Amino acid sequence: MPSYRVPYVFCDSCAEDYVAYIEILKGNKDKAMYWHNDAWMKVWATWIEHQGAIDSYLKSKEFERLLDELRPNQT
């Protein structure tokens, strides 16, 4: 299995699937993995997009403001 920096925390099976997804994007599809079809690719693409949206929200100034308001007063 190729080594990649995997930016998410996965169990072993999901990490293997993630690496397979990246390999397919690079044009290296393992035809024995017949279930890696277009729907499977869409699941991964959508999941990664979702993770990016969450990351963007967590870095937004509004979310930072909310966190500041929820922190106990430090006087």
Short mmCIF file of C-alpha atoms in Angstrom, two decimals:
data_model
loop_
_atom_site.label_atom_id
_atom_site.label_comp_id
_atom_site.label_asym_id
_atom_site.label_seq_id
_atom_site.Cartn_x
_atom_site.Cartn_y
_atom_site.Cartn_z
CA MET A 1 0.00 0.00 0.00
CA PRO A 2 1.44 3.41 -0.94
CA SER A 3 2.21 5.71 1.95
CA TYR A 4 0.35 8.98 2.11
CA ARG A 5 -0.07 11.63 4.73
CA VAL A 6 -3.66 10.93 5.68
CA PRO A 7 -5.23 14.13 7.03
CA TYR A 8 -8.00 12.35 8.91
CA VAL A 9 -8.18 9.86 11.75
CA PHE A 10 -9.41 6.54 10.38
CA CYS A 11 -9.67 2.96 11.47
CA ASP A 12 -7.44 0.66 9.40
CA SER A 13 -10.22 -0.30 6.96
CA CYS A 14 -11.25 3.28 6.31
CA ALA A 15 -7.62 4.35 5.89
CA GLU A 16 -7.23 1.66 3.22
CA ASP A 17 -10.38 2.89 1.49
CA TYR A 18 -9.14 6.49 1.62
CA VAL A 19 -5.82 5.48 0.05
CA ALA A 20 -7.71 3.51 -2.62
CA TYR A 21 -9.80 6.62 -3.34
CA ILE A 22 -6.66 8.73 -3.78
CA GLU A 23 -5.12 6.06 -6.01
CA ILE A 24 -8.22 6.01 -8.21
CA LEU A 25 -8.08 9.80 -8.51
CA LYS A 26 -4.51 9.35 -9.76
CA GLY A 27 -5.73 6.84 -12.35
CA ASN A 28 -4.59 3.71 -10.54
CA LYS A 29 -7.79 1.71 -10.13
CA ASP A 30 -7.59 -1.87 -8.87
CA LYS A 31 -10.15 -3.66 -11.04
CA ALA A 32 -10.47 -6.43 -8.47
CA MET A 33 -12.14 -3.88 -6.18
CA TYR A 34 -15.33 -3.86 -8.27
CA TRP A 35 -17.30 -2.08 -5.54
CA HIS A 36 -15.14 1.04 -6.01
CA ASN A 37 -17.71 2.36 -8.46
CA ASP A 38 -18.94 5.88 -9.23
CA ALA A 39 -21.30 5.87 -6.23
CA TRP A 40 -18.43 4.85 -3.92
CA MET A 41 -16.28 7.64 -5.36
CA LYS A 42 -19.11 10.11 -4.77
CA VAL A 43 -19.39 9.02 -1.13
CA TRP A 44 -15.71 9.73 -0.59
CA ALA A 45 -15.75 13.02 -2.50
CA THR A 46 -18.80 14.19 -0.56
CA TRP A 47 -17.33 13.11 2.79
CA ILE A 48 -14.08 14.98 2.08
CA GLU A 49 -16.03 18.07 0.98
CA HIS A 50 -18.06 17.86 4.21
CA GLN A 51 -14.86 17.68 6.29
CA GLY A 52 -13.57 20.76 4.47
CA ALA A 53 -16.78 22.66 5.18
CA ILE A 54 -16.55 21.79 8.88
CA ASP A 55 -12.92 22.88 8.97
CA SER A 56 -13.78 26.20 7.30
CA TYR A 57 -16.58 26.83 9.77
CA LEU A 58 -14.37 26.05 12.75
CA LYS A 59 -11.86 28.62 11.46
CA SER A 60 -14.46 31.32 10.83
CA LYS A 61 -14.39 34.54 12.85
CA GLU A 62 -18.01 33.96 13.89
CA PHE A 63 -17.23 30.55 15.37
CA GLU A 64 -14.21 32.01 17.15
CA ARG A 65 -16.47 34.71 18.56
CA LEU A 66 -18.94 32.09 19.77
CA LEU A 67 -16.14 30.19 21.50
CA ASP A 68 -14.99 33.41 23.17
CA GLU A 69 -18.53 34.06 24.44
CA LEU A 70 -18.82 30.55 25.84
CA ARG A 71 -15.51 30.63 27.70
CA PRO A 72 -15.75 31.42 31.40
CA ASN A 73 -14.91 35.01 32.23
CA GLN A 74 -11.22 35.40 32.87
CA THR A 75 -10.99 38.41 35.16
#
